[in-house]
XYZ file of C-alpha atoms in Angstrom:
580
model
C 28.415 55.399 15.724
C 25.490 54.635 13.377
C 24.295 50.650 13.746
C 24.843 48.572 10.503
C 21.891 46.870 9.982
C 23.081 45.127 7.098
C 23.034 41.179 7.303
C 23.281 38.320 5.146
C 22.312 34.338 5.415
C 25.469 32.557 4.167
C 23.552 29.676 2.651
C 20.826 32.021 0.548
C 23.557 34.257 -0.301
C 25.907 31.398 -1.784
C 22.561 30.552 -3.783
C 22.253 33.705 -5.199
C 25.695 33.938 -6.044
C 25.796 30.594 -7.472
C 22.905 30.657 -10.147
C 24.202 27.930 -12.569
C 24.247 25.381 -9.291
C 20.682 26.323 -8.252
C 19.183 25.891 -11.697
C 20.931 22.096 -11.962
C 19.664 21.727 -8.176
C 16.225 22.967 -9.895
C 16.608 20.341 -12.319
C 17.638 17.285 -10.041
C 14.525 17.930 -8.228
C 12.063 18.123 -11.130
C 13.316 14.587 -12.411
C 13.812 13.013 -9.002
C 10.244 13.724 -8.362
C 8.879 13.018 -11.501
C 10.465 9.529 -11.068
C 9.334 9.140 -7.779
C 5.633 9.647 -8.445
C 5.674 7.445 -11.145
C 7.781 4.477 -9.857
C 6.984 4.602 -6.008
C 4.536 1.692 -4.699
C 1.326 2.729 -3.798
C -1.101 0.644 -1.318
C -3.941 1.673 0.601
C -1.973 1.079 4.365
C 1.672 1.508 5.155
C 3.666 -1.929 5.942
C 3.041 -2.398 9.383
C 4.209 -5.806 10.905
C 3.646 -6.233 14.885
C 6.390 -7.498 16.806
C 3.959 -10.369 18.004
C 4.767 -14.185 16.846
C 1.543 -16.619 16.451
C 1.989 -19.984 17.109
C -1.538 -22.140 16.491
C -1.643 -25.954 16.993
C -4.865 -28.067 15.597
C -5.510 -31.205 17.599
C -8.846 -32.908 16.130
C -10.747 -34.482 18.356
C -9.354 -33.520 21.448
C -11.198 -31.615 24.252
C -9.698 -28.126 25.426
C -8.803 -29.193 28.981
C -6.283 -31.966 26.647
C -5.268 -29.499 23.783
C -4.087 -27.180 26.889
C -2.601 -29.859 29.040
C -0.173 -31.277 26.397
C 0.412 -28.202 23.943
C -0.392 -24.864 25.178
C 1.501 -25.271 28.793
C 4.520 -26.706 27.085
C 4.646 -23.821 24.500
C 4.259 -21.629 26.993
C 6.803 -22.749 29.691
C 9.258 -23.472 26.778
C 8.796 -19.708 25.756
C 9.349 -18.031 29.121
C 12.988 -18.926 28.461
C 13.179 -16.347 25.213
C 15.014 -13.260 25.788
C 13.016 -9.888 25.034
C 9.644 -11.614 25.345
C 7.028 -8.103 26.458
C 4.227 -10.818 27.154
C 2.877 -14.256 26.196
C -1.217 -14.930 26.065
C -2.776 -18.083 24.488
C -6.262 -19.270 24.108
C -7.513 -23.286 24.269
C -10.728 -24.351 22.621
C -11.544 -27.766 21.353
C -9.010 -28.866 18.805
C -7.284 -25.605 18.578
C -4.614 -23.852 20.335
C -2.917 -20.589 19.717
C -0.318 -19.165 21.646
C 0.601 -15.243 20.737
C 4.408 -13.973 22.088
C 4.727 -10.659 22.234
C 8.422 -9.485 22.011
C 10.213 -6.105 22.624
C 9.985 -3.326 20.225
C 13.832 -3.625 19.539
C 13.785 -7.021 18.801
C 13.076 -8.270 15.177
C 10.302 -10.123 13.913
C 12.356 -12.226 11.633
C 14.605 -13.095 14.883
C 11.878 -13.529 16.685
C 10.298 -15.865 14.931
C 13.427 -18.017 14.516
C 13.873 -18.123 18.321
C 10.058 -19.372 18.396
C 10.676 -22.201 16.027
C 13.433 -23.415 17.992
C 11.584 -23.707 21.143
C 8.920 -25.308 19.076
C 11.167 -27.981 17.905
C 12.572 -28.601 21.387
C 8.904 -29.113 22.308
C 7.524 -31.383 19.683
C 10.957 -33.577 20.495
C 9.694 -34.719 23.924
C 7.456 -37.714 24.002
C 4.631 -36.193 25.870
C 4.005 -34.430 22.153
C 0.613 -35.576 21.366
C -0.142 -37.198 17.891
C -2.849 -37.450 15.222
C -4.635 -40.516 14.153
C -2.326 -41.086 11.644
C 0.590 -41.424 13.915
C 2.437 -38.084 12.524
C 2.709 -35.939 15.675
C 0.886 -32.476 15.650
C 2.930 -29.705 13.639
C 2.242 -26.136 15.052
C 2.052 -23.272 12.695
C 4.541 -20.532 13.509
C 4.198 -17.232 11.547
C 3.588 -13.404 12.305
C 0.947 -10.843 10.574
C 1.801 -7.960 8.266
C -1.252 -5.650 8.041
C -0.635 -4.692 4.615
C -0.588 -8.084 3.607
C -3.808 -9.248 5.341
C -5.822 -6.743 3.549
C -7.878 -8.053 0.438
C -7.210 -5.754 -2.576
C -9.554 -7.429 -4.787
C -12.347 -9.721 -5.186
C -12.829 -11.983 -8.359
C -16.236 -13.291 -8.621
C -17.416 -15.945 -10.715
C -20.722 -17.132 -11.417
C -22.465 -19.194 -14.604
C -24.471 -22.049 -15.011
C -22.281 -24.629 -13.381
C -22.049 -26.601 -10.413
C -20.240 -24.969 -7.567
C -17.027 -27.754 -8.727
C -16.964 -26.397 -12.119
C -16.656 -22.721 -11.127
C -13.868 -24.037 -8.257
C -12.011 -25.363 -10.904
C -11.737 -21.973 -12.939
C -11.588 -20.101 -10.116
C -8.322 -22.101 -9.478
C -6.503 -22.661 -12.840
C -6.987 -18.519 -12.424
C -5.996 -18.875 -8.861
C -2.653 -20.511 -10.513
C -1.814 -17.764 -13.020
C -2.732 -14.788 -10.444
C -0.128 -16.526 -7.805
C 2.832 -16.137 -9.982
C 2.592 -12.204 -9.902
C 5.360 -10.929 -8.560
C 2.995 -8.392 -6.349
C 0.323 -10.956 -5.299
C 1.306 -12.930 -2.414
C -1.606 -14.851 -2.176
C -5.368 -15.572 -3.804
C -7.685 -17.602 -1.949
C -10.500 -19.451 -3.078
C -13.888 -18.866 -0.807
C -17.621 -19.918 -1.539
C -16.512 -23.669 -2.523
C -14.893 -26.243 -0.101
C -12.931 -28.904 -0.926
C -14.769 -32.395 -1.521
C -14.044 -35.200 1.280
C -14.991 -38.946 1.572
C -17.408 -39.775 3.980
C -18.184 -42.443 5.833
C -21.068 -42.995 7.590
C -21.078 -45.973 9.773
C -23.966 -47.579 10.606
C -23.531 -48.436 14.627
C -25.896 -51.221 14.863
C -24.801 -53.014 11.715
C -21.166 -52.500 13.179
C -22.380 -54.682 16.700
C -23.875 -57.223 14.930
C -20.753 -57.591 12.450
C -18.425 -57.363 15.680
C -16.311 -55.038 13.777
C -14.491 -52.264 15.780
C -13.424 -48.479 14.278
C -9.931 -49.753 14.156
C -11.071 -52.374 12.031
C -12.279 -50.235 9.588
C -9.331 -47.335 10.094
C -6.683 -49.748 9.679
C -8.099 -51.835 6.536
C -8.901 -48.190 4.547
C -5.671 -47.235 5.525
C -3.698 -50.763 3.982
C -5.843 -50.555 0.758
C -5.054 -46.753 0.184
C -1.360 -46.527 0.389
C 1.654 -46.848 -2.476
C 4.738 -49.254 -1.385
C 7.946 -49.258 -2.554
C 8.653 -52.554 -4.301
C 12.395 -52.425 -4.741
C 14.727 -51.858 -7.489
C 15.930 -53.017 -10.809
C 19.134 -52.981 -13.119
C 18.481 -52.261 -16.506
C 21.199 -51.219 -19.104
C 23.367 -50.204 -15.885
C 20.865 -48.239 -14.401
C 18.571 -48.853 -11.328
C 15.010 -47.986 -11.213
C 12.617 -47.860 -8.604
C 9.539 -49.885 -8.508
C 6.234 -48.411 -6.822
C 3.155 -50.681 -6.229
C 0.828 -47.994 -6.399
C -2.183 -49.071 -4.148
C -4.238 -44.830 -3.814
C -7.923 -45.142 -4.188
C -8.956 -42.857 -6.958
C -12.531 -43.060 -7.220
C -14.318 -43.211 -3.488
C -16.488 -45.803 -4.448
C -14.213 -48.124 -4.845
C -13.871 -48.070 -0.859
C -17.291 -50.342 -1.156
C -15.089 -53.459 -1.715
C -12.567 -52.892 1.063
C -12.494 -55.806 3.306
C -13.064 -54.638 7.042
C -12.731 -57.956 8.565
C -12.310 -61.800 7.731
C -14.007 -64.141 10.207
C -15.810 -66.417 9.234
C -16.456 -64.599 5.481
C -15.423 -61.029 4.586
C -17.128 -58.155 5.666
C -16.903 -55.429 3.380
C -16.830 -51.635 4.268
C -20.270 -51.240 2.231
C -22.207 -53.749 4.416
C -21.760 -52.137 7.476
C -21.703 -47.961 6.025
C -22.913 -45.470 3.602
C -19.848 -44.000 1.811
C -20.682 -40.969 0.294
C -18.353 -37.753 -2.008
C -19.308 -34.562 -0.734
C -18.261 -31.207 0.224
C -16.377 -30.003 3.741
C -18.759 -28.465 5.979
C -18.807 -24.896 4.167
C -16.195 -22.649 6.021
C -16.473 -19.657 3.444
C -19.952 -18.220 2.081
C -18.950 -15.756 -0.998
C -22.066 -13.739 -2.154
C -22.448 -11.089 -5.117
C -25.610 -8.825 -4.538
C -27.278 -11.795 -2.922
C -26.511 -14.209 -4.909
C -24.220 -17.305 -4.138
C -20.255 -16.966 -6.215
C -16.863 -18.567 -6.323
C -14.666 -15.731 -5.223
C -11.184 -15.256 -5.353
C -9.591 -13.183 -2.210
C -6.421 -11.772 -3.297
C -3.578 -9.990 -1.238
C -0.657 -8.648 -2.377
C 3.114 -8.767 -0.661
C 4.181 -5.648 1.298
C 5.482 -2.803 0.078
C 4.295 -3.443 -3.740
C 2.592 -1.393 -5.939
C -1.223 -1.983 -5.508
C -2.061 -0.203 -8.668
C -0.069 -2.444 -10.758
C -1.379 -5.763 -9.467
C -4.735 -5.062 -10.383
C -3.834 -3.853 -13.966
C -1.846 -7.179 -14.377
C -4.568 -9.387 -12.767
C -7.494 -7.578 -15.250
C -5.434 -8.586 -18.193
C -5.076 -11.492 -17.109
C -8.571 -11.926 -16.483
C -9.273 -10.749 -20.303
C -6.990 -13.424 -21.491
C -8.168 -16.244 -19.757
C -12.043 -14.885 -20.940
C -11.000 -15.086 -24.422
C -8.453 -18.358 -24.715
C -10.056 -20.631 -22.163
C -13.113 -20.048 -20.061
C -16.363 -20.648 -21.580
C -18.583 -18.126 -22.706
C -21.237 -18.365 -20.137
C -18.936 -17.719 -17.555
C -19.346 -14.789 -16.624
C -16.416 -13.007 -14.269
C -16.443 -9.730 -12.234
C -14.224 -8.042 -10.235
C -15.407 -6.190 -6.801
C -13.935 -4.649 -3.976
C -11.006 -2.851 -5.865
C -8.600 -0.888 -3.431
C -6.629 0.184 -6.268
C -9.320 3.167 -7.204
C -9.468 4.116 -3.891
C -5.634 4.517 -3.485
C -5.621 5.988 -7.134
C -8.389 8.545 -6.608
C -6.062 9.395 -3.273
C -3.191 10.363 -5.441
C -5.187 12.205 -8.006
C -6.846 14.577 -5.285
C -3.179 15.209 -4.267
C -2.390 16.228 -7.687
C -5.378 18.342 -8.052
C -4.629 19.882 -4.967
C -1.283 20.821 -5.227
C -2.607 22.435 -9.435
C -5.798 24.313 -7.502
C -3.134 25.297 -4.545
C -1.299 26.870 -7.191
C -4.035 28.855 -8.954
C -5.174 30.313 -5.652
C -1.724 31.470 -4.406
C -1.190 33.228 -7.496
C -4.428 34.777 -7.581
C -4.584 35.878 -4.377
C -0.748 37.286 -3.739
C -0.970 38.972 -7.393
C -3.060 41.550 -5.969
C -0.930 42.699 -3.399
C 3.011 41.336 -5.477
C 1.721 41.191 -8.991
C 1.318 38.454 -10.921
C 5.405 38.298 -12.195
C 6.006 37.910 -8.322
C 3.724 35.779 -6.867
C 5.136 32.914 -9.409
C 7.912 32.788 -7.488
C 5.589 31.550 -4.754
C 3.482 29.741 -6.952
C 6.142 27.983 -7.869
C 7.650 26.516 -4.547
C 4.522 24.687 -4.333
C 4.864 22.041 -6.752
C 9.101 22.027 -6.725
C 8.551 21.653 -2.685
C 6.578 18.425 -2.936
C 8.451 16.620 -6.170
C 11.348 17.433 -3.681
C 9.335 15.977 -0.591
C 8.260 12.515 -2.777
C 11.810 12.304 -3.975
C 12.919 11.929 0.021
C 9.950 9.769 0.649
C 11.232 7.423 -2.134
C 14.465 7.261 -0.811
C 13.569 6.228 2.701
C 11.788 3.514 1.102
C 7.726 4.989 1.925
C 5.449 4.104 0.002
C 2.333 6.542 -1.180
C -0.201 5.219 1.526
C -3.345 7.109 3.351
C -0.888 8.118 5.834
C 1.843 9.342 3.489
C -0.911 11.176 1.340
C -2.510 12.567 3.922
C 0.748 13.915 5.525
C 1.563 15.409 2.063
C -1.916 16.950 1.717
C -1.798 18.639 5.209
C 1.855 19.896 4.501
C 0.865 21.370 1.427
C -1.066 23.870 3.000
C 1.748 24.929 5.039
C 4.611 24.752 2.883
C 3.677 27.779 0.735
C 4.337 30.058 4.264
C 7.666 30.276 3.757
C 7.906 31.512 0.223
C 4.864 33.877 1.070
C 7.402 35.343 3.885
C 10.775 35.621 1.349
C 9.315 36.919 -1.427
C 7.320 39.465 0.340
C 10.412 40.783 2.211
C 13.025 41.055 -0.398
C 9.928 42.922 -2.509
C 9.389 45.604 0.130
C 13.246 46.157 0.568
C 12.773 46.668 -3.441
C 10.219 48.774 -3.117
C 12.467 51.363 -0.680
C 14.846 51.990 -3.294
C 17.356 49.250 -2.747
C 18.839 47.200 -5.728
C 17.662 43.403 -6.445
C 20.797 41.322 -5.331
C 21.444 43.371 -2.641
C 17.426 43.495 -1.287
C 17.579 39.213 -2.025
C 20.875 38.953 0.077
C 19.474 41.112 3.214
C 15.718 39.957 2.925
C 17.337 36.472 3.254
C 19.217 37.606 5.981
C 16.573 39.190 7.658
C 14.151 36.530 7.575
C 16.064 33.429 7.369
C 16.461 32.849 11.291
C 12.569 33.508 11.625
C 11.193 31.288 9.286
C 13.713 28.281 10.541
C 12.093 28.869 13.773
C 8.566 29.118 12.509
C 8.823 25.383 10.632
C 10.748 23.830 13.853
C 7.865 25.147 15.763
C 5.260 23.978 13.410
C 7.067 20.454 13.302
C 7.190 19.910 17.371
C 3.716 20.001 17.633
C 3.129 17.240 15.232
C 6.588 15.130 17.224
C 3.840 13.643 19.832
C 2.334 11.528 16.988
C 5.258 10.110 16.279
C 6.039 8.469 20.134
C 2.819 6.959 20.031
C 3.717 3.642 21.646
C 1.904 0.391 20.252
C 0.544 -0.486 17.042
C -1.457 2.570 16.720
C 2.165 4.350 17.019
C 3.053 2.335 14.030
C 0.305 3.362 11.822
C 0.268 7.116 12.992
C 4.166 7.949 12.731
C 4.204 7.739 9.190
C 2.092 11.121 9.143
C 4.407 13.061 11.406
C 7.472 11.857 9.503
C 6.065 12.667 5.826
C 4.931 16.816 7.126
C 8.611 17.138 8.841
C 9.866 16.250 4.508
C 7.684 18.289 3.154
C 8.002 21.390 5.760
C 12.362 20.903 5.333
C 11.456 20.602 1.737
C 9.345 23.933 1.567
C 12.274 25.998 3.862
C 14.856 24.140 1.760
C 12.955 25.587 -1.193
C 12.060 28.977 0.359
C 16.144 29.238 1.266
C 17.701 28.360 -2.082
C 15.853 28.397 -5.060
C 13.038 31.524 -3.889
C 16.133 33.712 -3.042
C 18.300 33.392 -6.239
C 14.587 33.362 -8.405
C 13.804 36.710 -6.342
C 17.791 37.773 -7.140
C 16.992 37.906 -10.681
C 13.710 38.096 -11.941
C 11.550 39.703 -9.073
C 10.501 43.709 -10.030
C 8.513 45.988 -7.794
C 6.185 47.046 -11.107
C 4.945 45.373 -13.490
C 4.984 45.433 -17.396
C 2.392 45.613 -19.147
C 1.718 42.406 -21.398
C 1.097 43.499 -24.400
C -0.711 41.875 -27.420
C 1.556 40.779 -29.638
C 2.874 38.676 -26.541
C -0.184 38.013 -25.013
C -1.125 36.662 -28.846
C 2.352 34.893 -29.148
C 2.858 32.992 -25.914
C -1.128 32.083 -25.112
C -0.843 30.143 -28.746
C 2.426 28.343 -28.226
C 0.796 27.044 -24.962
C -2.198 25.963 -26.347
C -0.889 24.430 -29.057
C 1.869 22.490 -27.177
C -1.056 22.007 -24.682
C -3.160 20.712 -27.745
C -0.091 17.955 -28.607
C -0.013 16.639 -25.807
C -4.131 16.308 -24.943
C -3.963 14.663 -28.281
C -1.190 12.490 -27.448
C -2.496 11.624 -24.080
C -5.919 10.180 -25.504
C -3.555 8.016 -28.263
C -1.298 6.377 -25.845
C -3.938 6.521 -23.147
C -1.870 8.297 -20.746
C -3.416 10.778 -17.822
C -0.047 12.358 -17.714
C -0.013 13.633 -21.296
C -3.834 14.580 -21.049
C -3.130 16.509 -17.583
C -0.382 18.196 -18.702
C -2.485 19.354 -22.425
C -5.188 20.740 -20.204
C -3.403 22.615 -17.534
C -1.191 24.287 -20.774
C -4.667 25.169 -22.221
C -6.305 26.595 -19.080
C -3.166 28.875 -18.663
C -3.798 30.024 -22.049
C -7.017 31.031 -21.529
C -6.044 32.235 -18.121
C -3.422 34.601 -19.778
C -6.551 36.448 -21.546
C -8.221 36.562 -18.610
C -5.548 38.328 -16.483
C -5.101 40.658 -19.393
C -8.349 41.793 -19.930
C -10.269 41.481 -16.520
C -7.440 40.396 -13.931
C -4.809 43.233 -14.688
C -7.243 46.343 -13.824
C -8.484 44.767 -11.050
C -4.899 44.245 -9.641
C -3.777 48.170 -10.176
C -7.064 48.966 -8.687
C -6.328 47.137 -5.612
C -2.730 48.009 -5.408
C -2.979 51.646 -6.056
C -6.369 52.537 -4.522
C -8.008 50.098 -2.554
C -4.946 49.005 -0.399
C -3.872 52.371 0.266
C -7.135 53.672 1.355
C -6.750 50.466 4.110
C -3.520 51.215 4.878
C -4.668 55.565 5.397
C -7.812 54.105 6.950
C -5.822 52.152 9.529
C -3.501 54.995 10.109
């Protein structure tokens, strides 16, 4: 009884059958993806928050062996009681404590850091808390880090002929207007400090006077305060009176009165009060030369590339309605073109992988059939960033470089379909039927050939610790775009094969060649011109690519074609007697 060695793959076969379906399927893809490039966030790292909680503590004036005695044990004893704490380290120097509490990888960071406040509360309650000088007790700073959001994604530098004041004031009336982007979660100010009152008390003159620290502490502190002085009832309503008592201008602090015995002893007979600058903290420099800069990072998991298009303009409207001329602005250190240029080499590569797949599988398909392959190439990865976009990724170096490595493996499968329904086409047997047992044939195979592919790429994804964190975003990204290229290779390759692939080709002939090369270029033409109006790179990439396949389409005609038969018909079979 002969063996029937006819088989089918239920899935490719309801594809072929169901052309109409595949073609909206075809459809749903293009647009997702489309959408997806266009609207998906792109930053230069992928959102990656520890599951560590920070807790620092600042203590002026207080040696370490103190700061640890009264704040860092407590924390610490207080946060042994936490459920899912991994570890807890701290470190003590003078004035400063921070205490780091490492939790569980299940456990999340915004519970985490609520359970850390509340044993920080229960802490500062008991009465061994220590206080500052100005009797408020010591507040400790709870909060956890987000790499994404720690990142600077641009420097704005500005320098001029004006004191380093001058420039911190622009710096932050555009510190002000950057701040309310909805992408920006912060813009710091570094290269000026803020300016402090100091007094400089002159010891000996202090003996002589018999006037003691607290003397002078508690009589700056009475002059430079605003009291309530009760209420009023006017017209039936009551108003508040303030005796506003602030020192405005630091001179004035000459003519407090330190001490009255005997005659009063002002604050200017005894010290040197002088308005100065903090000790500098931040030194901002712009090829060598001292700036006010402004550090700006953005929240997680927004789009990088349109912060810094909405901070420039702003920038060239502040230049022209309210900073003076001489001011002169720049802008440094922009991630956005490096995460830009990232996406653009993905572009070009998947265009370039394109042209070389064709060109190389037309010599041994033709060119009609190694389209089809062509083809998968692009669909596969506007499928793979629609998934991405739905699981919430955002196009990162990770994600990018995930889709860049995948896209040299994703055309495998197509290479494999097309290549076996052709040489069931080429022994005599009809199109549907050669699509329906090619699929069949080679279905199973190239399943296992992608699983295999993916499990050596799982290990990345168990890497434990932050590292893990940073590195599982690769594995995940080449598992879409591998599922994307066999979804792909399943579906839309076998009902494309099912009715368009042929085993010879047909000769393009003038008149065609004439009639579709100048439809392309001239759509191609539209849209280049269109592109430069609106200033879009879409429109221009689109114009050119139409263009170069127009000129492409005399190429293949006239030098591409005869070198194709030649290989087909002579060279390949003098290999193929040569290795019999």
């Amino acid at each position: 009884m002969a063996k029937n060695n006819y088989k089918e793959f239920k899935i490719s076969s309801w594809a072929i059958d169901s052309k109409m379906t595949v073609y909206v399927i075809m459809a749903i893809i293009l647009f997702a993806g489309l959408a997806a490039y266009y609207t998906m966030p792109r930053e230069d790292f992928p959102e990656i928050v520890e599951t560590k909680i920070y807790v620092s503590s600042v203590n002026p004036g207080n040696a370490a062996e103190d700061v640890e005695k009264f704040i860092t044990e407590p924390l610490e004893e207080e946060f042994n009681d936490i459920g899912g704490v991994k570890e807890i380290t701290s470190t003590t120097v003078q004035d400063y404590s921070i205490v780091i509490v490492e939790f569980e990888e299940s456990v999340d960071v915004d519970v985490a850091k609520t359970k850390v406040k509340d044993k920080v509360d229960i802490v500062k309650a008991e009465t061994t808390w220590p206080t500052m000088d100005n009797g408020a007790k010591v507040e400790p700073n709870v909060f956890d880090l987000n790499f994404s959001e720690e990142m600077p994604i641009l420097n704005i530098n500005l320098t001029g002929d004006f004191t380093v004041q001058q420039l911190k004031d622009y710096a932050e009336h555009l510190q002000d207007k950057v701040e309310l982007l909805p992408q920006i979660k912060e813009a710091t100010v570094r290269g000026a400090e803020e300016m402090e009152v100091e007094i400089a008390v002159d010891i000996y003159k202090m003996s002589a006077s018999k006037v003691s620290f607290d003397n002078i502490i508690n009589a700056i502190r009475s002059e430079n305060t605003t009291i309530s002085g009760g209420n009023v009832l006017t017209n039936g309503l009551r108003k508040n009176i303030r005796v506003l008592g602030e020192i405005d201008d630091p001179q004035e602090l000459q003519n407090v009165v330190v001490k009255r015995d005997g005659g009063n002893i002002f604050l200017r007979d005894i010290a040197e009060i002088k308005f100065r600058e903090k000790d500098r903290t931040t030194f901002a420099r712009e090829y060598g030369k001292p700036v006010v800069m402004l550090d700006v990072k953005k929240r997680a998991g927004k789009n990088m590339i349109e912060a810094v298009e909405s901070i420039k303009q702003i920038v060239q409207e502040e230049e022209a309605n309210y900073y003076p001329e001489s001011l002169h602005i720049s802008l440094t250190n922009d991630q956005s073109i490096k995460t830009e240029n990232q996406v653009n080499d993905l572009v070009n590569n998947i265009i370039f992988g394109v042209i070389l797949v064709v060109l190389v599988l037309m010599f041994f398909l033709g060119f009609r059939n190694a389209l089809f392959v062509g083809f998968a190439i692009p669909l596969s990865m506007f499928m793979s960033l629609a998934i991405v976009s739905f699981f919430g990724l955002t196009l990162n170096t990770m994600v990018l470089f995930g889709l860049v490595m995948g896209l040299g493996m994703l055309v495998d499968n197509g290479i494999v379909v097309v290549e076996n329904v052709y040489s069931l086409m080429a022994q005599g047997m009809p199109r549907l039927k050669a699509a329906k047992q090619g699929m069949g044939e080679i279905a199973w195979p190239i399943i296992a050939s992608t699983a295999t592919t993916l499990a050596a790429f799982f290990p990345l994804g168990l890497w434990p610790g932050t590292i893990g964190k940073f590195m599982i975003f690769f594995p995940i990204t080449l598992s879409i775009v591998l599922f994307s290229s066999l979804f792909v290779a399943l579906i839309i390759n076998s009902m494309l094969t099912s009715r368009f692939m042929e085993t010879e080709e047909e000769p393009l002939s003038r008149k065609r060649l004439i009639r579709t090369s100048a439809i392309m270029a001239g759509v191609g033409a539209i849209l280049l011109i269109a592109g430069f109006a609106v200033d879009s790179g879409g429109f221009r990439g689109m114009g050119n690519l139409l263009i170069f396949f127009a000129i492409m389409l005399w190429v293949y005609k006239y030098a591409l074609a005869g070198a194709v038969d030649y290989f087909q018909y002579t060279s390949l079979k003098k290999l193929e007697n040569f290795y019999e």
